[in-house]
Each structure stands twice: as structure tokens, then as C-alpha cells.
Amino acid sequence: MQKLIIQGGSPLRGEIRISGAKNAALPVLCAALLTSDTLSIKNVPHLQDVTTMLSLLEQMGADILTNNQSEVELTATNLINPVAPYEMVKTMRAAILVLGPLLARTGEANISLPGGCAIGLRPVDQHIKGLQAMGAEITIKHGYIHAVAKQLRGARIMMDIVTVTGTENLMMAATLAEGTTILENAAHEPEIIDLANCLIAMGAKISGAGTDIITIQGVKSLHGTQHTVMPDRIETGTFLVAGVATGGEIHLTETYPHLLDAVLGKLTEAGANIESGDNWIHLKMSARPKSISLRTAPYPAFPTDMQAQFMSLNCIATGTAMITETIFENRLMHVQELKRMNADIEVEGHTAVIRGIPELDAANVMATDLRASASLVIAGLIAQGETVIDRIYHLDRGYECIEEKLSNLGAQILRTN
Ligand code: UD1
């Protein structure tokens, strides 16, 4: 199993380019299932989750025509196997995103239930409830969701909770339904707007993406198009936190600062000097950071996907911070690992109280999920000595060329087997 070895203590300095967003690329790839034409997608990040999604689409019958650094082109003309097997869904929960488009296009889908995952239970009841409202017959047997619908019908769907992939799944299914679908209490995440833009370019009729209420007027068929995936706001935030934590100066290009208001606000509170333009962010940090209390919540509030990284920052900040996780039940697993590095953190329920100390101690630690891995990388960059991070396959699911990018910023980081 591969590991990362980090010699901590060097401030990050320099410029890097931010990759396309994982959470936008995955649903956009699934949108290819909605048409028999070719979908050409630019700025797709090269990540394990993208590879898994392409394999899943391929085994359903999609043809991957191009897959290189700048573009992925795929055509789902003959969908012969509307199945997402357990082996694939268990490694990537976002595989549930094939359910809506597959059902809408072929009339059938058989998708393994994602089940529990490390950060929480993460049920898919809202995806199922929405498709049922659109006329799908759904049975759950042998751990699979079996959905059948000759023709989905538009419906008014009130989602009980705000769910990102739930909103995306139902929005994709509704594009080919007969009549109008109204999704209420929809998620606002920018990745939903990115997907809607791709679907609209494919001929879908969607309004309200990025607000509480999304209206989709079904059409008979969709066509191919070319789409460029939005920049990854979580990768951007992760590098910014690393810049602040190490007391460095970094310049990030090809990213959208306006999607990171909550994160940039917190980093300014921590003492960072931040300048930005339409598609770049420049950050400079010269003192020890101040502690930052926060509460995760759906967009545009503070993202749960940035919580772990801010936990590491708080470990070496001046003062005491409180971090409350409100989206997932079990997303504080990095705390145990950070404590191995001498961090002073106490957890009570879903809240962590972090008392900042001047420096962390390097140690052997283990990544438990994607964003927890990022927090350990940041901790390794600021700790004194050599930190070894095990189980970095979690990191490879969501960060493109992370050690290469960090090395370019002056970090001493190495991957070993
Ligand atoms: C997406 C993101 C993930 C991010 C999360 C929250 C992708 C591929 N992943 O995950 O990076 O951390 O949003 O911003 O975009 N829930 C239910 N029933 C459902 C669906 C969700 O109870 O049918 C619950 C979940 O257990 C969780 C909460 O709703 O507690 C939010 O989950 P959701 O927004 O669905 O997260 P994902 O879409 O899986």
C-alpha cells in the first residue's frame, strides 16, 4: 500500500493551477447516459473516482472515445447493461448518480445500495422517493435498488433534506420525463449549476439551478455537446489552508474565488492577507494563525468538505476554536490521528474543541476518508519532523497530482510503496 512521507516545516511558496472539480465532473460524466450522441468534457480531473466512474459507464455499454489530459469524450449509444455492481459502488458512493439518467433513458436501472460509509450512514431515500414520485416502480432486493419506468412523468417533489447528489440525480432524470418537474428544497451547490449548464447545452429545459426550487420541463431527447468542468473549490480551499498553516505565500490560478466566500472569510479571520481576481487567488500569511470557530452547513455556508482541513489549522493556532459538523454523523475521525501528532482536541458529540499549540509533532498516521487525508497532509506540512501517512488511496480519489503540486510549492513530500 502506498504512503506519503512529509518532512514538515517549510512554508509553501509559489503558483499552482487548480484542477477541475471532482464533484462536478462525476455528475457531468453521468449526463452522457442521457443521450446517444457524444459528450465531450474538458477540464476533467484525473482522479481515482473519475477512473471508477468511466469504468462503470463503460461496463454499461458506453464507449470512451478520448481520455487524455485535456478532454474526455464518451458516447452512450447502446446501453446494454443498466447495472451498477456492488464492487464499484462500494468504492465510490457517487456511483448512485447513474440511477436517475439510466432509468430515464433506458426504463430500467439496477444499482447496488451504497450502504454505510466511513463518514456516516448516507442513505439514498430522497433519490428513491423522488423517482417514485415521477412514476418509477422501485424494489430493493439483495442489496440492489431495482427501478423500472417505461416513461417517467414530471412531478412536484419536496425533498425532506438538502442533498447534493439527490438533487442532481432527480434533475437528470427529469430532463427526459413527460411534463414538468419541480424540485423543492433543492441543494444550492455550484456543482449543481455546472451540471445544469451542461444539461441545458444538451437541450434540457431547466431553470432555477442554484436556488431552492429547480424547474425542469421534460424533453423527448437530448443531444451531445461540449462542456468545461468548473474549478474545484475544495482543492482550492485545501491549498489555501495549507498556505496559511505553513505561513507561506501562494498564488492559485484557474479557480473561482466567488465560490469560496465562506472559506475565504474564515482564512481572513485567521490572519491571512488575500487578494483575488475573476479566476485567481493570492494568499500571504506571515504570523501564527488565529483560531477559527465554524459550523458546517449546506452551500453557501461553510462546506463540510473543508472541515477537516480547518481542524489541522486550528491545531497550531493561537487560542481555542470550536468546530461543529452538522452534515455527516461521523466526520471527525481525523481527530484521533491529529491527537497522535500531539494536537489538543476534545470531542463532544458532533463538536470538537481545539486548543492551539505552537507546533505539532510528526508521527505515523492513517487516512480514514478523502478530506481527513487532506487534513493529515496539512498537519504533516506543519509538524516538526517526518510524518508518514498510510492508506493514501483515499487522497487519490479526490486530489489530482497532490504531491507534485505541493512539491512545486516547495513542500518536501514523497510517495512510497
Ligand atoms: C455530496 C458531495 C460530498 C459532500 C456532500 C455534502 C458529491 C459527489 N459528493 O455528497 O463531497 O460532502 O455532498 O456537501 O457531490 N441524506 C439522506 N438521504 C438521502 C441523501 C442524503 O439522509 O437520500 C443525508 C446524508 O446522509 C447527509 C446529508 O443528507 O447526512 C447530505 O448528504 P448529500 O448532500 O446527499 O451528500 P452527497 O450528495 O452524498
Short mmCIF file of C-alpha atoms and ligand atoms in Angstrom, two decimals:
data_model
loop_
_atom_site.label_atom_id
_atom_site.label_comp_id
_atom_site.label_asym_id
_atom_site.label_seq_id
_atom_site.Cartn_x
_atom_site.Cartn_y
_atom_site.Cartn_z
CA MET A 1 0.00 0.00 0.00
CA GLN A 2 1.29 3.47 -0.89
CA LYS A 3 2.23 6.04 1.74
CA LEU A 4 3.17 9.69 1.78
CA ILE A 5 6.25 10.83 3.64
CA ILE A 6 6.33 14.50 4.54
CA GLN A 7 9.18 16.48 6.13
CA GLY A 8 7.33 19.32 7.80
CA GLY A 9 8.37 22.88 8.45
CA SER A 10 8.73 24.55 5.03
CA PRO A 11 6.34 27.40 4.19
CA LEU A 12 4.55 26.83 0.87
CA ARG A 13 5.56 29.33 -1.80
CA GLY A 14 4.75 29.59 -5.48
CA GLU A 15 2.00 29.17 -8.03
CA ILE A 16 -0.22 26.24 -8.98
CA ARG A 17 -3.16 25.62 -11.27
CA ILE A 18 -6.38 24.31 -9.72
CA SER A 19 -7.92 21.23 -11.36
CA GLY A 20 -11.49 20.65 -12.49
CA ALA A 21 -13.94 19.81 -9.71
CA LYS A 22 -14.41 16.14 -8.83
CA ASN A 23 -17.94 16.77 -7.60
CA ALA A 24 -18.88 18.49 -10.85
CA ALA A 25 -17.09 16.06 -13.20
CA LEU A 26 -18.79 12.94 -11.75
CA PRO A 27 -22.41 14.03 -12.41
CA VAL A 28 -21.47 15.52 -15.80
CA LEU A 29 -19.97 12.15 -16.84
CA CYS A 30 -23.28 10.50 -15.84
CA ALA A 31 -25.17 13.01 -18.01
CA ALA A 32 -23.65 11.18 -21.01
CA LEU A 33 -26.13 8.37 -20.26
CA LEU A 34 -28.99 10.70 -21.25
CA THR A 35 -28.10 10.85 -24.95
CA SER A 36 -26.93 8.57 -27.75
CA ASP A 37 -24.69 11.41 -29.02
CA THR A 38 -21.14 12.20 -27.96
CA LEU A 39 -20.48 14.28 -24.85
CA SER A 40 -17.12 15.99 -24.85
CA ILE A 41 -15.92 17.19 -21.45
CA LYS A 42 -12.92 19.41 -20.79
CA ASN A 43 -11.08 20.11 -17.51
CA VAL A 44 -11.89 16.64 -16.14
CA PRO A 45 -9.55 15.97 -13.20
CA HIS A 46 -7.54 12.75 -13.40
CA LEU A 47 -8.59 11.07 -10.18
CA GLN A 48 -9.42 7.59 -8.98
CA ASP A 49 -13.13 8.45 -8.69
CA VAL A 50 -13.21 9.60 -12.33
CA THR A 51 -11.49 6.37 -13.43
CA THR A 52 -14.02 4.34 -11.44
CA MET A 53 -16.94 6.28 -12.96
CA LEU A 54 -15.59 5.78 -16.51
CA SER A 55 -15.21 2.01 -15.88
CA LEU A 56 -18.77 1.90 -14.56
CA LEU A 57 -20.15 3.71 -17.62
CA GLU A 58 -18.06 1.51 -19.92
CA GLN A 59 -19.38 -1.73 -18.45
CA MET A 60 -22.92 -0.37 -19.03
CA GLY A 61 -22.08 -0.06 -22.73
CA ALA A 62 -20.71 3.49 -23.07
CA ASP A 63 -17.72 3.99 -25.39
CA ILE A 64 -14.89 6.13 -24.07
CA LEU A 65 -13.62 7.74 -27.28
CA THR A 66 -10.98 10.03 -25.77
CA ASN A 67 -9.47 10.13 -22.30
CA ASN A 68 -6.45 12.38 -22.12
CA GLN A 69 -5.14 15.25 -20.04
CA SER A 70 -7.34 17.85 -21.67
CA GLU A 71 -10.54 16.03 -22.60
CA VAL A 72 -12.84 13.06 -22.03
CA GLU A 73 -15.21 12.15 -24.85
CA LEU A 74 -17.83 9.45 -24.45
CA THR A 75 -20.87 8.09 -26.23
CA ALA A 76 -23.59 6.01 -24.66
CA THR A 77 -25.31 4.85 -27.84
CA ASN A 78 -26.03 1.26 -26.84
CA LEU A 79 -26.63 0.83 -23.15
CA ILE A 80 -26.64 -2.92 -22.81
CA ASN A 81 -26.24 -3.39 -19.09
CA PRO A 82 -28.12 -0.99 -16.78
CA VAL A 83 -26.33 -2.29 -13.70
CA ALA A 84 -24.00 -0.62 -11.18
CA PRO A 85 -22.40 -3.54 -9.33
CA TYR A 86 -21.59 -3.56 -5.62
CA GLU A 87 -17.84 -3.83 -6.30
CA MET A 88 -17.87 -0.38 -7.93
CA VAL A 89 -20.47 1.40 -5.81
CA LYS A 90 -18.75 0.40 -2.58
CA THR A 91 -15.59 2.27 -3.56
CA MET A 92 -17.39 5.38 -4.78
CA ARG A 93 -20.72 6.41 -3.36
CA ALA A 94 -21.26 8.92 -6.20
CA ALA A 95 -21.99 5.89 -8.44
CA ILE A 96 -25.60 6.40 -7.29
CA LEU A 97 -25.62 9.27 -9.82
CA VAL A 98 -26.19 6.80 -12.67
CA LEU A 99 -29.61 5.83 -11.24
CA GLY A 100 -31.64 8.82 -12.49
CA PRO A 101 -30.19 9.14 -16.02
CA LEU A 102 -30.13 5.39 -16.64
CA LEU A 103 -33.76 4.98 -15.64
CA ALA A 104 -34.87 7.99 -17.70
CA ARG A 105 -33.04 6.81 -20.82
CA THR A 106 -33.48 3.01 -20.74
CA GLY A 107 -36.51 2.50 -18.48
CA GLU A 108 -34.55 0.36 -16.05
CA ALA A 109 -31.70 0.58 -13.55
CA ASN A 110 -30.25 -1.88 -11.08
CA ILE A 111 -27.89 -0.10 -8.75
CA SER A 112 -26.16 -1.50 -5.69
CA LEU A 113 -27.18 0.28 -2.50
CA PRO A 114 -24.22 2.40 -1.38
CA GLY A 115 -24.74 1.33 2.23
CA GLY A 116 -22.88 2.98 5.09
CA CYS A 117 -19.58 4.68 4.56
CA ALA A 118 -16.89 5.83 6.94
CA ILE A 119 -18.21 9.36 7.43
CA GLY A 120 -21.82 8.41 8.11
CA LEU A 121 -24.86 6.39 7.11
CA ARG A 122 -25.57 8.41 3.96
CA PRO A 123 -28.91 6.90 2.93
CA VAL A 124 -30.39 7.45 -0.56
CA ASP A 125 -34.06 7.59 0.44
CA GLN A 126 -34.53 11.05 -1.13
CA HIS A 127 -33.27 9.82 -4.52
CA ILE A 128 -35.72 6.91 -4.34
CA LYS A 129 -38.66 8.97 -3.08
CA GLY A 130 -38.20 11.48 -5.91
CA LEU A 131 -38.05 8.83 -8.64
CA GLN A 132 -41.13 7.12 -7.19
CA ALA A 133 -42.99 10.44 -7.36
CA MET A 134 -42.05 10.51 -11.06
CA GLY A 135 -43.74 7.13 -11.56
CA ALA A 136 -40.82 4.69 -11.12
CA GLU A 137 -41.50 1.33 -9.54
CA ILE A 138 -38.69 0.64 -7.14
CA THR A 139 -37.88 -2.52 -5.24
CA ILE A 140 -34.90 -3.17 -3.04
CA LYS A 141 -33.63 -6.72 -3.15
CA HIS A 142 -30.32 -8.43 -2.42
CA GLY A 143 -28.73 -5.04 -1.68
CA TYR A 144 -29.73 -3.55 -5.05
CA ILE A 145 -32.15 -0.76 -5.99
CA HIS A 146 -34.15 -2.05 -8.93
CA ALA A 147 -36.02 0.76 -10.67
CA VAL A 148 -38.36 0.42 -13.64
CA ALA A 149 -40.31 3.11 -15.51
CA LYS A 150 -41.47 2.93 -19.12
CA GLN A 151 -41.77 6.70 -19.13
CA LEU A 152 -41.01 8.95 -16.15
CA ARG A 153 -43.62 11.66 -15.52
CA GLY A 154 -42.97 15.16 -14.24
CA ALA A 155 -43.87 15.69 -10.58
CA ARG A 156 -43.63 18.19 -7.76
CA ILE A 157 -41.03 16.80 -5.36
CA MET A 158 -40.42 18.25 -1.93
CA MET A 159 -37.10 16.93 -0.64
CA ASP A 160 -37.09 16.34 3.12
CA ILE A 161 -33.41 17.25 3.44
CA VAL A 162 -30.96 19.16 1.29
CA THR A 163 -28.99 16.59 -0.72
CA VAL A 164 -26.44 17.39 -3.42
CA THR A 165 -26.35 14.13 -5.39
CA GLY A 166 -30.08 13.64 -4.69
CA THR A 167 -30.84 16.97 -6.41
CA GLU A 168 -28.50 16.06 -9.30
CA ASN A 169 -30.00 12.59 -9.79
CA LEU A 170 -33.57 13.89 -9.89
CA MET A 171 -32.66 16.84 -12.12
CA MET A 172 -31.05 14.48 -14.66
CA ALA A 173 -34.00 12.04 -14.55
CA ALA A 174 -36.49 14.89 -15.03
CA THR A 175 -34.86 16.12 -18.25
CA LEU A 176 -36.39 13.19 -20.16
CA ALA A 177 -39.64 12.88 -18.15
CA GLU A 178 -43.02 13.71 -19.68
CA GLY A 179 -44.16 17.09 -18.34
CA THR A 180 -42.71 19.43 -15.74
CA THR A 181 -40.84 18.51 -12.58
CA ILE A 182 -40.45 20.94 -9.70
CA LEU A 183 -37.73 20.11 -7.17
CA GLU A 184 -38.31 21.93 -3.89
CA ASN A 185 -35.73 22.29 -1.11
CA ALA A 186 -33.05 21.62 -3.73
CA ALA A 187 -29.34 21.89 -2.86
CA HIS A 188 -27.65 25.16 -3.94
CA GLU A 189 -24.10 23.86 -4.53
CA PRO A 190 -22.26 25.41 -7.53
CA GLU A 191 -21.67 21.89 -8.91
CA ILE A 192 -25.46 21.67 -9.45
CA ILE A 193 -25.34 24.81 -11.58
CA ASP A 194 -22.41 23.33 -13.55
CA LEU A 195 -24.40 20.15 -14.23
CA ALA A 196 -27.50 22.18 -15.17
CA ASN A 197 -25.40 24.22 -17.63
CA CYS A 198 -24.18 21.01 -19.27
CA LEU A 199 -27.72 19.59 -19.45
CA ILE A 200 -29.08 22.86 -20.90
CA ALA A 201 -26.35 22.74 -23.57
CA MET A 202 -27.57 19.17 -24.31
CA GLY A 203 -31.09 20.54 -24.96
CA ALA A 204 -32.65 20.25 -21.47
CA LYS A 205 -35.05 22.91 -20.20
CA ILE A 206 -34.02 23.80 -16.66
CA SER A 207 -34.48 26.95 -14.62
CA GLY A 208 -33.65 27.81 -11.00
CA ALA A 209 -30.47 25.69 -10.59
CA GLY A 210 -28.55 27.14 -7.63
CA THR A 211 -31.78 28.11 -5.81
CA ASP A 212 -34.28 26.24 -3.58
CA ILE A 213 -36.62 25.49 -6.45
CA ILE A 214 -35.48 23.93 -9.72
CA THR A 215 -37.98 23.55 -12.56
CA ILE A 216 -37.33 21.04 -15.32
CA GLN A 217 -39.54 20.79 -18.36
CA GLY A 218 -39.05 17.34 -19.85
CA VAL A 219 -37.98 16.99 -23.49
CA LYS A 220 -38.15 13.97 -25.86
CA SER A 221 -34.40 13.61 -26.27
CA LEU A 222 -31.08 15.28 -25.52
CA HIS A 223 -28.11 15.74 -27.84
CA GLY A 224 -24.34 15.82 -27.49
CA THR A 225 -22.37 18.91 -26.53
CA GLN A 226 -19.03 20.14 -25.25
CA HIS A 227 -18.75 21.17 -21.62
CA THR A 228 -15.92 22.51 -19.45
CA VAL A 229 -15.99 21.39 -15.81
CA MET A 230 -15.83 24.19 -13.20
CA PRO A 231 -12.74 24.52 -10.97
CA ASP A 232 -12.51 22.51 -7.76
CA ARG A 233 -13.43 24.82 -4.86
CA ILE A 234 -12.44 22.18 -2.28
CA GLU A 235 -8.99 21.64 -3.80
CA THR A 236 -8.63 25.44 -3.86
CA GLY A 237 -9.63 25.69 -0.19
CA THR A 238 -7.28 22.86 0.79
CA PHE A 239 -4.24 24.59 -0.77
CA LEU A 240 -5.24 27.91 0.81
CA VAL A 241 -5.43 26.33 4.28
CA ALA A 242 -2.04 24.69 3.68
CA GLY A 243 -0.65 28.11 2.70
CA VAL A 244 -1.98 29.71 5.90
CA ALA A 245 -0.94 26.83 8.17
CA THR A 246 2.66 26.86 6.87
CA GLY A 247 2.91 30.66 6.91
CA GLY A 248 3.54 30.79 3.17
CA GLU A 249 2.61 32.79 0.08
CA ILE A 250 0.76 31.06 -2.74
CA HIS A 251 -0.93 32.03 -5.98
CA LEU A 252 -3.72 29.81 -7.30
CA THR A 253 -4.87 30.10 -10.90
CA GLU A 254 -7.88 28.81 -12.86
CA THR A 255 -10.14 28.90 -9.83
CA TYR A 256 -13.23 30.94 -8.90
CA PRO A 257 -12.89 32.92 -5.65
CA HIS A 258 -16.61 33.85 -5.64
CA LEU A 259 -17.44 30.18 -4.90
CA LEU A 260 -15.39 30.27 -1.70
CA ASP A 261 -16.82 33.22 0.22
CA ALA A 262 -17.29 31.27 3.49
CA VAL A 263 -13.78 29.76 3.34
CA LEU A 264 -12.02 32.99 2.34
CA GLY A 265 -13.84 34.83 5.15
CA LYS A 266 -12.55 32.33 7.72
CA LEU A 267 -8.99 32.47 6.38
CA THR A 268 -9.03 36.28 6.59
CA GLU A 269 -10.23 35.91 10.20
CA ALA A 270 -7.23 33.61 10.77
CA GLY A 271 -4.96 36.49 9.72
CA ALA A 272 -4.32 35.74 6.03
CA ASN A 273 -3.88 38.52 3.53
CA ILE A 274 -5.95 37.54 0.47
CA GLU A 275 -6.27 39.21 -2.91
CA SER A 276 -8.27 37.83 -5.78
CA GLY A 277 -9.39 38.43 -9.35
CA ASP A 278 -12.01 36.70 -11.51
CA ASN A 279 -10.07 33.45 -11.70
CA TRP A 280 -7.12 33.70 -9.30
CA ILE A 281 -6.39 33.95 -5.60
CA HIS A 282 -3.19 35.20 -3.97
CA LEU A 283 -2.66 34.44 -0.29
CA LYS A 284 0.07 35.61 2.08
CA MET A 285 0.45 34.65 5.71
CA SER A 286 3.17 35.98 7.94
CA ALA A 287 2.15 35.26 11.54
CA ARG A 288 0.85 32.29 13.54
CA PRO A 289 -2.85 31.85 12.60
CA LYS A 290 -5.67 32.87 14.95
CA SER A 291 -8.13 30.12 15.90
CA ILE A 292 -11.28 29.85 13.79
CA SER A 293 -14.59 28.50 15.07
CA LEU A 294 -17.05 27.21 12.49
CA ARG A 295 -20.14 25.12 11.80
CA THR A 296 -20.60 23.19 8.59
CA ALA A 297 -23.85 23.67 6.63
CA PRO A 298 -25.12 23.39 3.03
CA TYR A 299 -23.82 25.92 0.45
CA PRO A 300 -23.33 28.88 0.62
CA ALA A 301 -22.40 28.30 4.28
CA PHE A 302 -19.16 26.62 5.37
CA PRO A 303 -18.62 23.32 3.44
CA THR A 304 -18.32 20.02 5.32
CA ASP A 305 -15.62 19.08 2.77
CA MET A 306 -13.35 21.79 4.29
CA GLN A 307 -13.96 20.98 7.95
CA ALA A 308 -11.05 18.55 8.43
CA GLN A 309 -8.50 20.93 6.86
CA PHE A 310 -9.55 23.75 9.23
CA MET A 311 -9.21 21.31 12.15
CA SER A 312 -5.48 20.94 11.33
CA LEU A 313 -5.09 24.70 11.00
CA ASN A 314 -6.65 25.21 14.44
CA CYS A 315 -4.24 22.71 16.00
CA ILE A 316 -1.40 25.27 15.72
CA ALA A 317 -3.45 28.48 16.00
CA THR A 318 -3.43 30.94 18.89
CA GLY A 319 -6.50 30.46 21.09
CA THR A 320 -9.29 27.89 21.27
CA ALA A 321 -11.70 27.02 18.45
CA MET A 322 -14.96 25.09 18.25
CA ILE A 323 -15.81 23.12 15.11
CA THR A 324 -19.29 21.62 14.72
CA GLU A 325 -20.09 19.13 11.96
CA THR A 326 -23.78 19.23 11.04
CA ILE A 327 -23.93 17.33 7.72
CA PHE A 328 -22.43 13.90 8.45
CA GLU A 329 -22.70 11.83 11.65
CA ASN A 330 -19.14 10.56 11.77
CA ARG A 331 -16.86 13.10 10.16
CA LEU A 332 -14.40 13.75 12.97
CA MET A 333 -12.24 10.65 12.50
CA HIS A 334 -9.15 12.72 11.72
CA VAL A 335 -9.21 13.95 15.34
CA GLN A 336 -7.75 10.68 16.64
CA GLU A 337 -4.95 10.87 14.08
CA LEU A 338 -4.21 14.54 14.82
CA LYS A 339 -4.01 13.67 18.52
CA ARG A 340 -1.23 11.23 17.64
CA MET A 341 0.62 14.34 16.48
CA ASN A 342 0.11 15.91 19.91
CA ALA A 343 -2.93 18.04 18.97
CA ASP A 344 -5.08 19.15 21.89
CA ILE A 345 -8.64 18.30 20.78
CA GLU A 346 -11.68 17.16 22.72
CA VAL A 347 -14.79 15.85 21.02
CA GLU A 348 -18.26 16.08 22.49
CA GLY A 349 -20.94 14.75 20.13
CA HIS A 350 -20.50 16.47 16.77
CA THR A 351 -18.36 19.27 18.16
CA ALA A 352 -14.60 19.40 18.56
CA VAL A 353 -12.86 21.89 20.84
CA ILE A 354 -9.32 22.58 19.66
CA ARG A 355 -6.77 24.34 21.85
CA GLY A 356 -3.96 25.60 19.66
CA ILE A 357 -0.37 24.66 20.48
CA PRO A 358 2.76 26.19 18.91
CA GLU A 359 3.69 23.11 16.86
CA LEU A 360 2.62 19.56 16.02
CA ASP A 361 4.86 16.51 16.34
CA ALA A 362 5.45 14.37 13.26
CA ALA A 363 4.04 10.82 13.58
CA ASN A 364 2.79 7.82 11.63
CA VAL A 365 -0.89 8.41 10.86
CA MET A 366 -3.62 6.75 8.82
CA ALA A 367 -6.03 8.38 6.37
CA THR A 368 -9.65 7.40 7.03
CA ASP A 369 -11.52 9.24 4.29
CA LEU A 370 -10.87 11.69 1.48
CA ARG A 371 -10.93 15.05 3.30
CA ALA A 372 -9.46 13.57 6.50
CA SER A 373 -6.45 12.61 4.35
CA ALA A 374 -6.09 16.23 3.26
CA SER A 375 -6.11 17.36 6.89
CA LEU A 376 -3.28 14.91 7.67
CA VAL A 377 -1.24 16.23 4.73
CA ILE A 378 -1.63 19.77 6.10
CA ALA A 379 -0.71 18.53 9.59
CA GLY A 380 2.37 16.80 8.13
CA LEU A 381 3.42 20.03 6.38
CA ILE A 382 3.43 21.97 9.66
CA ALA A 383 4.71 19.28 12.02
CA GLN A 384 8.33 19.11 13.12
CA GLY A 385 9.98 16.01 11.67
CA GLU A 386 8.82 13.22 9.35
CA THR A 387 5.13 12.32 9.08
CA VAL A 388 4.13 9.10 7.32
CA ILE A 389 0.54 8.92 6.06
CA ASP A 390 -0.84 5.47 5.36
CA ARG A 391 -3.89 4.50 3.21
CA ILE A 392 -3.49 7.42 0.83
CA TYR A 393 -5.77 5.77 -1.72
CA HIS A 394 -8.44 7.96 -0.08
CA LEU A 395 -6.46 11.03 -1.12
CA ASP A 396 -6.09 9.82 -4.71
CA ARG A 397 -9.89 9.63 -5.03
CA GLY A 398 -10.14 13.41 -4.90
CA TYR A 399 -6.84 15.29 -5.32
CA GLU A 400 -5.10 15.40 -8.71
CA CYS A 401 -1.28 15.16 -8.53
CA ILE A 402 -1.25 16.36 -4.94
CA GLU A 403 2.38 15.59 -4.15
CA GLU A 404 3.51 17.08 -7.47
CA LYS A 405 1.58 20.29 -6.77
CA LEU A 406 2.85 20.50 -3.18
CA SER A 407 6.43 19.85 -4.33
CA ASN A 408 6.07 22.72 -6.79
CA LEU A 409 5.21 24.89 -3.79
CA GLY A 410 8.38 23.78 -2.01
CA ALA A 411 6.98 21.02 0.23
CA GLN A 412 9.18 18.02 0.98
CA ILE A 413 6.79 15.21 0.14
CA LEU A 414 7.40 11.75 -1.28
CA ARG A 415 5.20 8.79 -2.25
CA THR A 416 6.46 5.29 -1.41
CA ASN A 417 5.14 1.79 -1.76
C1 UD1 B 1 -22.05 15.46 -1.82
C2 UD1 B 1 -20.59 15.57 -2.17
C3 UD1 B 1 -19.72 15.43 -0.92
C4 UD1 B 1 -20.16 16.46 0.14
C5 UD1 B 1 -21.66 16.37 0.38
C6 UD1 B 1 -22.18 17.47 1.29
C7 UD1 B 1 -20.54 14.66 -4.40
C8 UD1 B 1 -20.12 13.55 -5.30
N1 UD1 B 1 -20.27 14.50 -3.11
O1 UD1 B 1 -22.26 14.16 -1.26
O2 UD1 B 1 -18.37 15.70 -1.28
O3 UD1 B 1 -19.50 16.19 1.36
O4 UD1 B 1 -22.38 16.47 -0.87
O5 UD1 B 1 -21.88 18.70 0.78
O6 UD1 B 1 -21.04 15.67 -4.86
N2 UD1 B 1 -29.06 12.13 3.01
C9 UD1 B 1 -30.17 11.41 3.37
N3 UD1 B 1 -30.92 10.83 2.38
C10 UD1 B 1 -30.64 10.96 1.06
C11 UD1 B 1 -29.49 11.70 0.70
C12 UD1 B 1 -28.71 12.28 1.70
O7 UD1 B 1 -30.50 11.28 4.55
O8 UD1 B 1 -31.35 10.42 0.21
C13 UD1 B 1 -28.23 12.79 4.06
C14 UD1 B 1 -26.79 12.30 4.11
O9 UD1 B 1 -26.68 11.14 4.89
C15 UD1 B 1 -26.08 13.50 4.72
C16 UD1 B 1 -26.87 14.70 4.16
O10 UD1 B 1 -28.11 14.17 3.72
O11 UD1 B 1 -26.21 13.47 6.12
C17 UD1 B 1 -26.22 15.41 2.99
O12 UD1 B 1 -25.80 14.43 2.05
P1 UD1 B 1 -25.71 14.72 0.49
O13 UD1 B 1 -25.84 16.18 0.20
O14 UD1 B 1 -26.63 13.79 -0.22
O15 UD1 B 1 -24.22 14.26 0.20
P2 UD1 B 1 -23.73 13.57 -1.13
O16 UD1 B 1 -24.57 14.10 -2.24
O17 UD1 B 1 -23.59 12.14 -0.92
#
